[in-house]
mmCIF file of C-alpha atoms in Angstrom:
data_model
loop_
_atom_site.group_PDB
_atom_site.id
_atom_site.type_symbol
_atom_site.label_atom_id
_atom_site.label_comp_id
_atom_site.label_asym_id
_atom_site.label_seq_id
_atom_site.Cartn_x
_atom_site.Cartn_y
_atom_site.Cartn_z
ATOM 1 C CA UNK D 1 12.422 -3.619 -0.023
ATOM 2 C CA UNK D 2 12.623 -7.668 -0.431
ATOM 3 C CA UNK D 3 11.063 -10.067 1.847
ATOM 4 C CA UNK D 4 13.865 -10.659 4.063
ATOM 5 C CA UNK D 5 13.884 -6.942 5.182
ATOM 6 C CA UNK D 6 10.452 -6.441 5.625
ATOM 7 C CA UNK D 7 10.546 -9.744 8.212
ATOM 8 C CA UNK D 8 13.829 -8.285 10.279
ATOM 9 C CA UNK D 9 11.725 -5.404 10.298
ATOM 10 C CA UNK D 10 8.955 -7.209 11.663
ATOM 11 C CA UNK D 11 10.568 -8.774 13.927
ATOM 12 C CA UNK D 12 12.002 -5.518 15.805
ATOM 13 C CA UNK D 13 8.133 -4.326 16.698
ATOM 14 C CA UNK D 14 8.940 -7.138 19.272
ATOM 15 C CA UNK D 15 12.529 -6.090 20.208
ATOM 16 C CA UNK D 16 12.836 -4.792 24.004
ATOM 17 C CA UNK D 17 13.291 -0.635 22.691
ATOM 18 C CA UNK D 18 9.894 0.463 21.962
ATOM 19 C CA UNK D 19 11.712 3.472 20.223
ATOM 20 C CA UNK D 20 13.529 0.665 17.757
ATOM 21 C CA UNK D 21 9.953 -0.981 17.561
ATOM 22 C CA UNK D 22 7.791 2.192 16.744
ATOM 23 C CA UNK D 23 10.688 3.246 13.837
ATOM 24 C CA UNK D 24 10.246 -0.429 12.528
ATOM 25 C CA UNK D 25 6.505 0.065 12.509
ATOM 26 C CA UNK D 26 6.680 3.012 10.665
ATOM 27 C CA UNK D 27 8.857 1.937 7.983
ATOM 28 C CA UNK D 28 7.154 -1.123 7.424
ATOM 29 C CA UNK D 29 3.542 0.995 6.578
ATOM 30 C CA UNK D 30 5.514 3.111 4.411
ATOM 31 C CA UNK D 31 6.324 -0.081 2.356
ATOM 32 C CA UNK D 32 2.814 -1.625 2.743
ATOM 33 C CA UNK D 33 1.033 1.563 1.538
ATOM 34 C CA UNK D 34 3.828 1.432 -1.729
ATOM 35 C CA UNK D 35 3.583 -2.026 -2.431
ATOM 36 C CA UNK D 36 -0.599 -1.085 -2.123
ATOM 37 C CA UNK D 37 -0.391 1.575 -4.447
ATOM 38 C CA UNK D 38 1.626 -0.468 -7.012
ATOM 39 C CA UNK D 39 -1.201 -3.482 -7.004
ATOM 40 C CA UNK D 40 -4.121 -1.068 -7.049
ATOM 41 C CA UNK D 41 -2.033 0.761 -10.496
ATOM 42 C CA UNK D 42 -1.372 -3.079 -11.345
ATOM 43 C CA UNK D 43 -4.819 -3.853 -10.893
ATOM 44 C CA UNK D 44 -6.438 -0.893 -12.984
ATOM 45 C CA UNK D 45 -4.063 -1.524 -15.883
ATOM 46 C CA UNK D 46 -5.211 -5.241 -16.212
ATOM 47 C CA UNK D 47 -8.948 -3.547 -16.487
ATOM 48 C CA UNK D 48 -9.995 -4.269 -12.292
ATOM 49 C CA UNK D 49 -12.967 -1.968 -11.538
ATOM 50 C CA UNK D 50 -12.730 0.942 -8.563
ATOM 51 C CA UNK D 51 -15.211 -1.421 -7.366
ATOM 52 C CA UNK D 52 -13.215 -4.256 -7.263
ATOM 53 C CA UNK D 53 -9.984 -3.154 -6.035
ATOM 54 C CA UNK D 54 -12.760 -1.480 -3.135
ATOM 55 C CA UNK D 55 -13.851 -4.711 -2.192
ATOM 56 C CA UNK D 56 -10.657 -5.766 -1.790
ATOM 57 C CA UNK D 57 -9.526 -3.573 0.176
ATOM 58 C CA UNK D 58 -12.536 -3.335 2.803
ATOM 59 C CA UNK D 59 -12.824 0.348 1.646
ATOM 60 C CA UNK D 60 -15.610 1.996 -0.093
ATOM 61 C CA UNK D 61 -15.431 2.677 -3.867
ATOM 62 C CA UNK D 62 -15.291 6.378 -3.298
ATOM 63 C CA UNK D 63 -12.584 5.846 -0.695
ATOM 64 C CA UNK D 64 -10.179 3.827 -2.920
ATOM 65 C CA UNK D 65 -10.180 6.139 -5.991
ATOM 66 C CA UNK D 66 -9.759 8.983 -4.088
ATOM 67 C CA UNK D 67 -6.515 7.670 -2.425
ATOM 68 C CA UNK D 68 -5.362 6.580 -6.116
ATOM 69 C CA UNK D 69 -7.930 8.024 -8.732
ATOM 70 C CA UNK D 70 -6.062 11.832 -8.935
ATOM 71 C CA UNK D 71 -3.150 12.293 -11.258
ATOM 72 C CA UNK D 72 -0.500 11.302 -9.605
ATOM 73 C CA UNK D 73 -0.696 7.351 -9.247
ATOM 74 C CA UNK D 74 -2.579 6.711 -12.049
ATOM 75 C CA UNK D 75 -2.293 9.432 -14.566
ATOM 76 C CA UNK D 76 -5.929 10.937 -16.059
ATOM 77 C CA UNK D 77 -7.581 7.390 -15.632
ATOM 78 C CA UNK D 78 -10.912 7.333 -14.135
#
């Protein structure tokens, strides 16, 4: 999804139709929680700590490699 789709989404969370709004909301944290997981993969590959990415994130360290530690993200790393 490019930038200018993620704003016209955006921008119908303030439409009249709540119904229009609520869809828009939930499409846009599908996106954020894929463009997440692609950093957090980005940021393990270029040798970022659980730790890090944690602090980032405003999570615990425990918390973030459980969302993205198994095998599916990020293969066998640890």
């Amino acid at each position: 999804m490019d930038t200018e789709q993620l704003a016209a989404l955006a921008r119908a969370t303030d439409g009249d139709d709540p119904l229009a709004g609520l869809d828009a909301t939930v499409r846009v944290r599908r996106e954020m929680e894929r463009v997440e997981a692609v950093l957090v993969r980005r940021a393990r590959n270029r040798g970022s700590t659980w730790a890090e990415i944690a602090e980032v994130l405003g999570v615990s360290k425990q918390a973030v490699h459980k969302k993205y530690g198994g095998r599916g993200l990020l293969g066998s790393q640890k």
